Each structure stands twice: as structure tokens, then as C-alpha cells.
Short mmCIF file of C-alpha atoms in Angstrom, two decimals:
data_model
loop_
_atom_site.label_atom_id
_atom_site.label_comp_id
_atom_site.label_asym_id
_atom_site.label_seq_id
_atom_site.Cartn_x
_atom_site.Cartn_y
_atom_site.Cartn_z
CA UNK M 1 10.42 20.00 -14.24
CA UNK M 2 10.62 19.40 -10.36
CA UNK M 3 8.74 16.55 -8.91
CA UNK M 4 8.03 16.25 -4.91
CA UNK M 5 7.31 12.61 -3.50
CA UNK M 6 5.86 12.70 0.18
CA UNK M 7 6.75 9.97 2.39
CA UNK M 8 9.68 7.91 3.51
CA UNK M 9 8.88 4.26 2.86
CA UNK M 10 9.59 1.54 0.36
CA UNK M 11 6.82 2.71 -1.75
CA UNK M 12 8.09 6.44 -2.01
CA UNK M 13 11.72 5.06 -2.85
CA UNK M 14 10.08 2.87 -5.87
CA UNK M 15 7.93 5.79 -6.94
CA UNK M 16 10.82 8.49 -6.61
CA UNK M 17 13.20 5.84 -8.41
CA UNK M 18 10.54 5.61 -11.27
CA UNK M 19 9.85 9.34 -11.67
CA UNK M 20 13.64 10.01 -11.71
CA UNK M 21 13.86 8.04 -14.81
CA UNK M 22 11.00 9.95 -16.78
CA UNK M 23 11.86 12.25 -19.57
CA UNK M 24 11.37 15.91 -18.87
CA UNK M 25 11.91 15.50 -15.07
CA UNK M 26 14.91 17.53 -13.74
CA UNK M 27 14.78 16.87 -10.09
CA UNK M 28 12.98 14.51 -7.54
CA UNK M 29 12.77 15.55 -3.99
CA UNK M 30 11.71 13.01 -1.28
CA UNK M 31 10.11 14.22 2.00
CA UNK M 32 11.45 12.85 4.47
CA UNK M 33 12.98 10.25 2.26
CA UNK M 34 15.38 7.40 3.90
CA UNK M 35 18.87 6.04 3.67
CA UNK M 36 18.20 4.52 0.25
CA UNK M 37 17.07 7.89 -1.57
CA UNK M 38 19.86 9.62 0.28
CA UNK M 39 22.28 6.97 -1.37
CA UNK M 40 20.74 7.85 -4.87
CA UNK M 41 22.52 10.81 -6.60
CA UNK M 42 19.63 11.64 -8.49
CA UNK M 43 17.14 11.86 -5.37
CA UNK M 44 17.33 14.79 -2.96
CA UNK M 45 15.81 14.23 0.50
CA UNK M 46 14.09 16.78 2.13
CA UNK M 47 13.55 17.01 5.98
CA UNK M 48 10.00 18.61 6.18
CA UNK M 49 6.97 16.79 7.08
CA UNK M 50 4.43 19.42 8.18
CA UNK M 51 2.04 19.98 5.34
CA UNK M 52 1.95 23.90 5.35
CA UNK M 53 5.64 23.90 5.31
CA UNK M 54 5.87 21.31 2.52
CA UNK M 55 3.45 23.53 0.53
CA UNK M 56 5.24 26.60 0.98
CA UNK M 57 8.17 24.76 -0.08
CA UNK M 58 6.81 23.47 -3.18
CA UNK M 59 5.33 26.73 -4.27
CA UNK M 60 8.89 28.55 -3.64
CA UNK M 61 10.50 25.84 -5.68
CA UNK M 62 8.17 25.95 -8.41
CA UNK M 63 7.30 22.15 -8.12
CA UNK M 64 5.08 20.89 -10.91
CA UNK M 65 3.88 17.77 -9.56
CA UNK M 66 3.62 16.41 -6.00
CA UNK M 67 2.71 12.63 -5.48
CA UNK M 68 1.89 11.30 -1.98
CA UNK M 69 2.94 8.07 -1.01
CA UNK M 70 1.65 6.91 2.62
CA UNK M 71 -1.87 7.37 4.21
CA UNK M 72 -0.90 9.54 7.20
CA UNK M 73 -0.45 12.68 5.26
CA UNK M 74 -3.36 11.93 3.10
CA UNK M 75 -5.69 11.62 6.30
CA UNK M 76 -4.18 15.03 7.48
CA UNK M 77 -5.30 16.75 4.27
CA UNK M 78 -2.23 17.51 2.58
CA UNK M 79 -3.56 17.32 -0.85
CA UNK M 80 -6.67 19.86 0.25
CA UNK M 81 -3.72 22.03 1.56
CA UNK M 82 -2.02 21.88 -1.86
CA UNK M 83 -5.10 22.43 -4.21
CA UNK M 84 -6.16 25.44 -2.15
CA UNK M 85 -3.05 27.07 -3.21
CA UNK M 86 -3.05 25.77 -7.08
CA UNK M 87 -0.62 23.12 -6.70
CA UNK M 88 -0.69 19.97 -8.72
CA UNK M 89 -0.71 17.15 -6.35
CA UNK M 90 -1.67 13.32 -7.14
CA UNK M 91 -3.99 12.01 -3.78
CA UNK M 92 -7.29 11.89 -2.51
CA UNK M 93 -8.51 14.91 -0.28
CA UNK M 94 -8.88 14.18 3.28
CA UNK M 95 -12.61 13.45 3.09
CA UNK M 96 -12.08 10.94 0.16
CA UNK M 97 -9.10 9.22 2.21
CA UNK M 98 -11.72 8.07 4.77
CA UNK M 99 -11.90 5.03 2.53
CA UNK M 100 -8.82 3.95 4.13
CA UNK M 101 -8.57 5.97 7.54
CA UNK M 102 -12.05 4.72 8.89
CA UNK M 103 -12.75 1.01 8.09
CA UNK M 104 -16.57 1.56 9.38
CA UNK M 105 -16.76 4.47 6.82
CA UNK M 106 -15.47 2.38 4.15
CA UNK M 107 -17.87 -0.74 4.89
CA UNK M 108 -20.83 1.60 5.26
CA UNK M 109 -20.00 3.17 1.89
CA UNK M 110 -19.74 -0.45 0.35
CA UNK M 111 -22.91 -1.38 1.66
CA UNK M 112 -24.51 1.60 0.47
CA UNK M 113 -23.44 1.73 -2.91
CA UNK M 114 -24.01 -2.18 -3.43
CA UNK M 115 -19.90 -2.90 -3.89
CA UNK M 116 -19.42 -6.64 -2.84
CA UNK M 117 -17.84 -7.06 0.69
CA UNK M 118 -18.01 -9.33 3.69
CA UNK M 119 -21.02 -8.65 6.17
CA UNK M 120 -19.83 -6.83 9.44
CA UNK M 121 -20.58 -4.63 12.41
CA UNK M 122 -18.71 -1.85 14.03
CA UNK M 123 -18.27 -1.71 17.66
CA UNK M 124 -16.71 0.67 20.45
CA UNK M 125 -18.14 -1.16 23.30
CA UNK M 126 -15.87 -4.35 24.13
CA UNK M 127 -18.83 -6.09 25.72
CA UNK M 128 -20.96 -5.89 22.69
CA UNK M 129 -17.95 -6.85 20.57
CA UNK M 130 -17.23 -10.07 22.38
CA UNK M 131 -20.84 -10.89 22.26
CA UNK M 132 -21.10 -10.71 18.45
CA UNK M 133 -18.10 -12.87 18.18
CA UNK M 134 -19.66 -15.64 20.44
CA UNK M 135 -22.60 -15.27 18.47
CA UNK M 136 -20.99 -15.51 15.03
CA UNK M 137 -18.33 -17.96 16.10
CA UNK M 138 -14.94 -18.27 14.19
CA UNK M 139 -12.86 -18.11 11.96
CA UNK M 140 -13.88 -14.28 11.93
CA UNK M 141 -11.67 -11.08 11.48
CA UNK M 142 -11.38 -7.93 13.88
CA UNK M 143 -10.00 -4.86 12.09
CA UNK M 144 -9.00 -1.61 14.16
CA UNK M 145 -10.76 1.47 12.93
CA UNK M 146 -8.18 3.75 11.80
CA UNK M 147 -4.79 3.66 10.26
CA UNK M 148 -2.58 1.30 11.90
CA UNK M 149 0.19 0.71 9.26
CA UNK M 150 -1.04 -2.55 7.69
CA UNK M 151 -1.01 -3.85 11.62
CA UNK M 152 -4.59 -3.28 12.24
CA UNK M 153 -6.09 -6.60 11.22
CA UNK M 154 -6.28 -9.93 12.85
CA UNK M 155 -7.79 -12.97 11.10
CA UNK M 156 -8.98 -14.84 14.11
CA UNK M 157 -9.19 -18.70 13.53
CA UNK M 158 -10.54 -19.31 16.83
CA UNK M 159 -12.96 -17.23 19.03
CA UNK M 160 -10.22 -16.96 21.71
CA UNK M 161 -8.01 -15.11 19.31
CA UNK M 162 -10.72 -12.98 18.35
CA UNK M 163 -11.70 -11.97 21.87
CA UNK M 164 -7.83 -11.17 22.50
CA UNK M 165 -7.65 -9.05 19.51
CA UNK M 166 -10.87 -7.10 20.71
CA UNK M 167 -9.14 -6.36 24.06
CA UNK M 168 -5.99 -5.48 22.50
CA UNK M 169 -7.49 -2.95 20.06
CA UNK M 170 -10.38 -1.59 22.03
CA UNK M 171 -10.14 -2.30 25.76
CA UNK M 172 -6.22 -1.72 25.83
CA UNK M 173 -6.10 0.24 22.38
CA UNK M 174 -2.33 -1.04 21.93
CA UNK M 175 -2.43 0.36 18.51
CA UNK M 176 -3.02 4.04 19.53
CA UNK M 177 -5.80 4.15 16.75
CA UNK M 178 -8.57 6.30 17.01
CA UNK M 179 -11.69 6.96 14.60
CA UNK M 180 -13.17 10.39 14.04
CA UNK M 181 -15.00 10.48 17.57
CA UNK M 182 -11.85 10.18 19.23
CA UNK M 183 -12.21 6.93 20.62
CA UNK M 184 -11.13 3.40 19.47
CA UNK M 185 -13.42 1.43 17.44
CA UNK M 186 -13.30 -2.12 15.64
CA UNK M 187 -14.88 -3.45 12.62
CA UNK M 188 -15.69 -7.45 12.91
CA UNK M 189 -16.42 -8.98 9.67
CA UNK M 190 -17.25 -12.66 8.21
CA UNK M 191 -14.17 -14.69 7.23
CA UNK M 192 -13.97 -14.77 3.71
CA UNK M 193 -12.36 -18.12 1.66
CA UNK M 194 -10.32 -17.70 -1.42
CA UNK M 195 -7.28 -16.08 -2.80
CA UNK M 196 -6.29 -12.52 -2.24
CA UNK M 197 -5.12 -10.08 -4.74
CA UNK M 198 -3.72 -6.41 -4.89
CA UNK M 199 -5.91 -4.50 -7.45
CA UNK M 200 -4.47 -0.96 -7.91
CA UNK M 201 -5.69 1.85 -10.18
CA UNK M 202 -5.15 5.49 -10.83
CA UNK M 203 -8.39 7.51 -10.55
CA UNK M 204 -8.91 11.22 -11.51
CA UNK M 205 -12.36 11.75 -10.12
CA UNK M 206 -14.16 10.13 -12.96
CA UNK M 207 -12.06 7.70 -14.70
CA UNK M 208 -10.13 4.83 -13.61
CA UNK M 209 -6.79 3.31 -15.03
CA UNK M 210 -5.74 -0.10 -13.95
CA UNK M 211 -2.14 -0.99 -13.07
CA UNK M 212 -0.44 -4.07 -13.56
CA UNK M 213 -2.00 -7.08 -11.42
CA UNK M 214 0.07 -7.90 -8.12
CA UNK M 215 -0.20 -10.28 -4.99
CA UNK M 216 1.43 -9.73 -1.84
CA UNK M 217 2.18 -12.13 1.01
CA UNK M 218 0.79 -10.87 4.39
CA UNK M 219 1.94 -13.45 6.89
CA UNK M 220 5.18 -13.20 8.41
CA UNK M 221 6.19 -16.86 7.83
CA UNK M 222 6.78 -19.19 5.07
CA UNK M 223 3.62 -20.94 3.82
CA UNK M 224 1.15 -18.09 5.05
CA UNK M 225 2.05 -18.50 8.89
CA UNK M 226 2.52 -16.28 11.75
CA UNK M 227 1.13 -12.98 12.41
CA UNK M 228 -0.23 -10.67 9.78
CA UNK M 229 2.24 -7.81 8.75
CA UNK M 230 2.22 -4.94 6.07
CA UNK M 231 3.43 -7.31 3.53
CA UNK M 232 6.34 -9.54 3.35
CA UNK M 233 6.70 -9.64 -0.54
CA UNK M 234 4.86 -9.45 -3.88
CA UNK M 235 5.00 -10.06 -7.20
CA UNK M 236 3.42 -8.85 -10.63
CA UNK M 237 1.59 -9.94 -12.58
CA UNK M 238 -0.60 -11.97 -10.52
CA UNK M 239 -2.13 -14.98 -12.26
CA UNK M 240 -5.09 -15.16 -9.96
CA UNK M 241 -6.40 -12.06 -11.63
CA UNK M 242 -7.63 -13.37 -14.81
CA UNK M 243 -9.11 -11.30 -17.51
CA UNK M 244 -12.59 -12.54 -16.21
CA UNK M 245 -11.54 -11.52 -12.74
CA UNK M 246 -9.88 -8.00 -13.83
CA UNK M 247 -13.24 -7.25 -15.65
CA UNK M 248 -15.37 -8.18 -12.43
CA UNK M 249 -13.13 -5.98 -10.27
CA UNK M 250 -13.28 -2.99 -12.55
CA UNK M 251 -17.14 -3.03 -13.17
CA UNK M 252 -18.21 -4.33 -9.74
CA UNK M 253 -15.78 -2.45 -7.34
CA UNK M 254 -13.55 0.35 -8.91
CA UNK M 255 -16.08 2.00 -11.15
CA UNK M 256 -19.11 1.75 -8.75
CA UNK M 257 -16.59 3.29 -6.01
CA UNK M 258 -15.78 6.17 -8.39
CA UNK M 259 -19.68 6.70 -9.02
CA UNK M 260 -20.38 6.36 -5.46
CA UNK M 261 -17.94 8.82 -3.87
CA UNK M 262 -18.74 11.40 -6.41
CA UNK M 263 -22.80 10.87 -5.65
CA UNK M 264 -21.67 11.38 -2.11
CA UNK M 265 -20.09 14.79 -3.11
CA UNK M 266 -16.63 13.70 -2.51
CA UNK M 267 -14.94 12.81 -6.04
CA UNK M 268 -12.04 10.18 -5.78
CA UNK M 269 -8.71 11.18 -7.28
CA UNK M 270 -5.28 9.58 -6.62
CA UNK M 271 -4.23 5.96 -6.22
CA UNK M 272 -6.99 3.54 -5.06
CA UNK M 273 -5.91 -0.05 -3.95
CA UNK M 274 -8.83 -2.58 -3.57
CA UNK M 275 -7.68 -5.43 -1.74
CA UNK M 276 -9.68 -8.37 -3.18
CA UNK M 277 -10.62 -11.71 -2.15
CA UNK M 278 -11.31 -14.16 -5.39
CA UNK M 279 -13.57 -16.88 -4.12
CA UNK M 280 -13.05 -20.31 -5.73
CA UNK M 281 -15.94 -19.83 -7.79
CA UNK M 282 -14.48 -16.52 -9.20
CA UNK M 283 -16.64 -14.19 -7.25
CA UNK M 284 -14.82 -10.84 -6.41
CA UNK M 285 -15.06 -9.36 -2.83
CA UNK M 286 -13.72 -6.17 -1.44
CA UNK M 287 -11.57 -6.90 1.74
CA UNK M 288 -10.25 -3.41 2.19
CA UNK M 289 -9.67 0.05 0.45
CA UNK M 290 -6.30 1.79 0.65
CA UNK M 291 -5.97 5.25 -0.72
CA UNK M 292 -2.49 4.73 -2.02
CA UNK M 293 -0.41 2.15 -3.56
CA UNK M 294 0.42 -0.92 -1.78
CA UNK M 295 3.84 -1.63 -0.31
CA UNK M 296 5.63 -3.93 -1.24
CA UNK M 297 3.32 -3.97 -4.42
CA UNK M 298 4.78 -0.88 -5.56
CA UNK M 299 8.24 -1.91 -6.06
CA UNK M 300 7.39 -5.02 -8.63
CA UNK M 301 4.91 -2.63 -10.21
CA UNK M 302 7.20 0.29 -10.54
CA UNK M 303 10.09 -1.89 -11.97
CA UNK M 304 7.66 -3.11 -14.58
CA UNK M 305 6.26 0.21 -15.94
CA UNK M 306 7.69 1.57 -19.20
CA UNK M 307 5.26 4.59 -19.43
CA UNK M 308 6.57 7.88 -18.42
CA UNK M 309 4.67 8.06 -14.94
CA UNK M 310 5.23 11.75 -14.44
CA UNK M 311 3.06 12.42 -17.55
CA UNK M 312 0.53 10.11 -16.58
CA UNK M 313 0.02 11.53 -13.15
CA UNK M 314 -0.06 15.11 -14.46
CA UNK M 315 -3.00 13.67 -16.78
CA UNK M 316 -4.93 12.20 -14.05
CA UNK M 317 -4.56 15.70 -12.09
CA UNK M 318 -6.17 17.21 -15.22
CA UNK M 319 -8.98 14.64 -15.33
CA UNK M 320 -7.55 13.12 -18.58
CA UNK M 321 -7.14 9.62 -17.42
CA UNK M 322 -9.32 8.36 -20.17
CA UNK M 323 -6.86 9.50 -22.89
CA UNK M 324 -3.80 7.51 -21.36
CA UNK M 325 -2.82 3.99 -21.84
CA UNK M 326 0.15 2.22 -19.96
CA UNK M 327 2.95 0.36 -21.50
CA UNK M 328 4.44 -2.48 -19.31
CA UNK M 329 7.51 -4.77 -19.18
CA UNK M 330 6.24 -8.33 -20.11
CA UNK M 331 8.58 -9.68 -17.52
CA UNK M 332 7.92 -10.86 -13.97
CA UNK M 333 8.98 -8.58 -11.18
CA UNK M 334 9.15 -9.99 -7.61
CA UNK M 335 10.24 -8.36 -4.36
CA UNK M 336 11.21 -9.91 -1.05
CA UNK M 337 10.93 -7.72 2.06
CA UNK M 338 13.56 -8.05 4.67
CA UNK M 339 12.29 -7.19 7.96
CA UNK M 340 13.52 -6.22 11.39
CA UNK M 341 14.25 -8.28 14.31
CA UNK M 342 10.86 -8.22 16.48
CA UNK M 343 8.78 -7.21 13.49
CA UNK M 344 5.68 -6.97 13.41
CA UNK M 345 4.84 -5.77 17.03
CA UNK M 346 8.14 -4.65 18.52
CA UNK M 347 10.72 -3.88 15.58
CA UNK M 348 14.33 -3.43 16.85
CA UNK M 349 16.11 -0.33 15.61
CA UNK M 350 20.03 0.52 15.25
CA UNK M 351 21.03 -2.78 13.60
CA UNK M 352 23.84 -1.86 11.04
CA UNK M 353 23.17 -3.17 7.31
CA UNK M 354 25.95 -4.68 5.46
CA UNK M 355 26.22 -6.02 1.76
CA UNK M 356 24.03 -3.75 -0.05
CA UNK M 357 24.62 -3.80 -3.72
CA UNK M 358 24.76 -1.13 -6.30
CA UNK M 359 21.69 -0.75 -8.31
CA UNK M 360 21.00 -2.73 -11.42
CA UNK M 361 18.58 -2.66 -14.38
CA UNK M 362 16.79 -6.24 -13.33
CA UNK M 363 17.69 -5.99 -9.61
CA UNK M 364 16.88 -2.99 -7.26
CA UNK M 365 17.01 -2.83 -3.51
CA UNK M 366 14.35 -0.45 -2.12
CA UNK M 367 14.70 0.85 1.36
CA UNK M 368 11.94 1.46 3.71
CA UNK M 369 12.84 1.54 7.33
CA UNK M 370 16.62 2.70 7.02
CA UNK M 371 18.66 5.67 7.97
CA UNK M 372 22.20 6.82 7.64
CA UNK M 373 23.92 7.33 10.95
CA UNK M 374 27.41 8.34 10.36
CA UNK M 375 28.96 5.95 7.79
CA UNK M 376 26.43 3.36 8.42
CA UNK M 377 23.15 2.39 7.17
CA UNK M 378 20.90 1.13 10.03
CA UNK M 379 17.61 -0.31 10.50
CA UNK M 380 14.92 2.50 11.69
CA UNK M 381 11.83 0.80 11.02
CA UNK M 382 9.80 -2.76 10.81
CA UNK M 383 10.04 -3.29 7.21
CA UNK M 384 13.59 -2.33 6.20
CA UNK M 385 14.21 -3.30 2.54
CA UNK M 386 12.58 -4.74 -0.41
CA UNK M 387 14.57 -6.75 -2.63
CA UNK M 388 13.24 -6.78 -6.20
CA UNK M 389 14.15 -8.61 -9.47
CA UNK M 390 12.85 -8.71 -12.67
CA UNK M 391 13.12 -11.84 -15.02
CA UNK M 392 11.32 -13.94 -17.52
CA UNK M 393 9.41 -16.23 -15.26
CA UNK M 394 8.31 -16.19 -11.71
CA UNK M 395 10.83 -18.61 -10.88
CA UNK M 396 14.07 -16.52 -12.20
CA UNK M 397 12.58 -13.74 -10.59
CA UNK M 398 12.22 -15.45 -7.49
CA UNK M 399 15.90 -16.82 -7.88
CA UNK M 400 17.27 -13.34 -8.74
CA UNK M 401 15.83 -11.61 -5.56
CA UNK M 402 17.05 -14.41 -3.39
CA UNK M 403 20.39 -14.32 -4.75
CA UNK M 404 20.48 -10.53 -3.56
CA UNK M 405 18.83 -11.27 -0.24
CA UNK M 406 21.44 -13.86 0.60
CA UNK M 407 24.31 -10.93 0.36
CA UNK M 408 22.68 -8.54 2.52
CA UNK M 409 22.73 -8.89 6.56
CA UNK M 410 21.78 -7.05 9.63
CA UNK M 411 21.44 -8.94 13.18
CA UNK M 412 17.95 -10.62 13.49
CA UNK M 413 16.81 -10.03 9.84
CA UNK M 414 13.74 -11.52 8.94
CA UNK M 415 12.39 -12.79 5.51
CA UNK M 416 10.15 -15.25 3.94
CA UNK M 417 11.72 -17.69 1.62
CA UNK M 418 8.70 -18.84 -0.59
CA UNK M 419 7.65 -15.19 -2.06
CA UNK M 420 5.74 -16.17 -5.27
CA UNK M 421 5.20 -19.52 -4.42
CA UNK M 422 1.26 -19.14 -5.44
CA UNK M 423 2.51 -18.36 -8.90
CA UNK M 424 4.75 -21.29 -9.50
#
């Protein structure tokens, strides 16, 4: 059967890499893909991004399953378009994707349905937003209400940082984010203490199936210093997600979310990523929802997944996830992100990438912000590569990943040297 993956980042490279290995899959297309998917002889890049053109192409080619990777096509209604023409596609509808595309929608939904999260207020008026920060004090969290490619969150440790973030997001709207009423909006919420974990599940509207646990590193520099990013590395499994935490996440966050979305008339299907804060006393609070798999969490998770992902996702499109179990490699997978010079605010493009190794069963370089220019592979985005290794322990997976990292070069390359330190 033919499978289509929509997107061009590291998450989509990892999904396509896994899907092409599934029995019964004849071809995997990636739209638009990147230099990494172009280098793989088993993957075919497709230079189409418009949702109607993609749907027409999928119909003409007899594509059996489409998997949506990034948030932007979901928010644009690609799932609605495919479903309206009888095509099997895994992802949430435009209405359901508001859980990610509008943080104000998401917070109001959680409050309405009793899902544990930080207290908050939403603002379009910068004067009122500044007054709220003055009243609440710091530390405090300021979030752009809309899709900001993982860069719309500022964890302000001082009031001055919070005020600067408000001006940046609201007054200047430097992120170019607008919510559904066409104006910039911010959500300001209380700062939560604890350890973050990524809890990702598959949903079919009624049932949820948890993927392997994972944890990412959001800050740019070692020891969780520097600005927030879309993620500088991740590992799976995540020891912080104990069996008790796993149970709480399912019963207090995931299942109430599925029931709440159904009750609101917008059943949720697709990947659902709950960013969780595990408090020191073992409580679970929801930091955010993403309506797709995390990046870079996808890369380690896909390297550990032994089940036929294509068949699992087809079961999800038929609301049959309650009949599915997943088989995992018991080893640890760890991924290190290599980022462009100037990332996260102003990544530099065009630098040539050298030292890319051949794929191996236990070591993979998943591409994200890369493009083929002539004979060169060049930097084309902020997060460029995710070097992922599989080994028996966190320390060995870390060692394997950094051995590959040390052989890769592009000018201005940034990477953390401590990915996985929380699990060591």
C-alpha cells in the first residue's frame, strides 16, 4: 500500500523512516520532505503543500493512509479536506486542533472539564497584561496564543522578563502570531515547579493508546540555561514517568480530554501530546497540548517502536485502538539536536553540512531543517538534524549519539552536550 506523510521536519523524517519499514507498505511519500528524506532511496519527496492539491494527488495515487506531522496543516483543516473525500488520514480536525492552535481555547477547555493545569488569564490589551504581571509577580509564564513553532513560550524568572515578553508578543507581535479573531493574544499563567515530561498518545475519538514515555530538553544550552526552543534533544523511556504518574496522566488528563472533546461536539482523533509537569509530590499538571507528536521526541520513540505503525494508525482511523497493543524495544533511545547558528530567534541558512554518516540499525541521523542545493546538503531551518542512538543504557545511548555528533560539521553548529542528564 501507499502511505503519505505530510510535513518536512525531523518528526516527519522519523515517521516516514518507520512507516517504510512496515510490512505491507510499498511506497512512502513525504510532502514536502527534506534533504534527509531525499537521500533515502525508500522515500519519495513530493513538492506539494496545498491541502486541496495534496488531497487530489492522494486520490489519484490511491494512497491508503495519510499521516499528518506538523501543526500548521492541521490548523488549516487538511484532515477535514481528506475526510470529506473518503480518504483515510490520521490527525485531528481543524476544530479539534484548536487544543494546540489556540492556547486560550486549550486553557478554557481544561478549566471547563476539570483537567489539572496552571491558573491563567488571557489578554489582547498589553496594559492589562502588564498590570496582571505586576499583581502576580515572578516567576511567571507568558505564551503567545497561536502557532509559534515551539518558540512562543517565555518562562520569565523576573517581572522585567515578563514585561519584555508581553511587548514582544503583543505590542510588537514579533512572532507574527494571531488567534482566531485576527489579533495577537497572550496567555499568562502561573509558574509550576517540577520536572517536565512528554506524554504522547494515539486517539481514535473514543480510545487512547499511550506511546513510550519520553522527555525533552527545551532550553538551548547545557544545564537548562538559555532561551526556550522547540527542543534540543530527547530520550525514551523517561524515568520520571513512573507507573503511578502514567496512571494519573491517563486518568486525570488524557481520558478526560477525550471525553470533554466528545462532549463539546469535536471528537479528537490523531496524536495527542500532553506536556506535563510532574510536581515534587507526584501531582500531574498539564502545561500544554500539542495535536501532533513532539519533535525531537518522535525520533527516539520511533527507533524503539517494534509494532507495525501503519496497521496501528489504520486501526485508529477505524476507531479500533482498543484492540491494539504496542511492542517496544527495551533499550534506551536518545536524540541530540544540532541547531543552526543564531537559533532560536534568527537561524542562519545556507551553511554546508559535512560528515553525515550512513544509516545504521542503532544510529540514525534524522533531518529537519535541511535542503539539497546542487551536490551539497545545506542548513535550511533552525533545528537542522537529530542524531539518535539506541543502546542498553542512557549512558551508552548518549555516548553513541555524541560519537556521531562529533563527526558532523556545519558553521555555527549549536548543540547541547548533556542530553539525558536527568536520567543518568
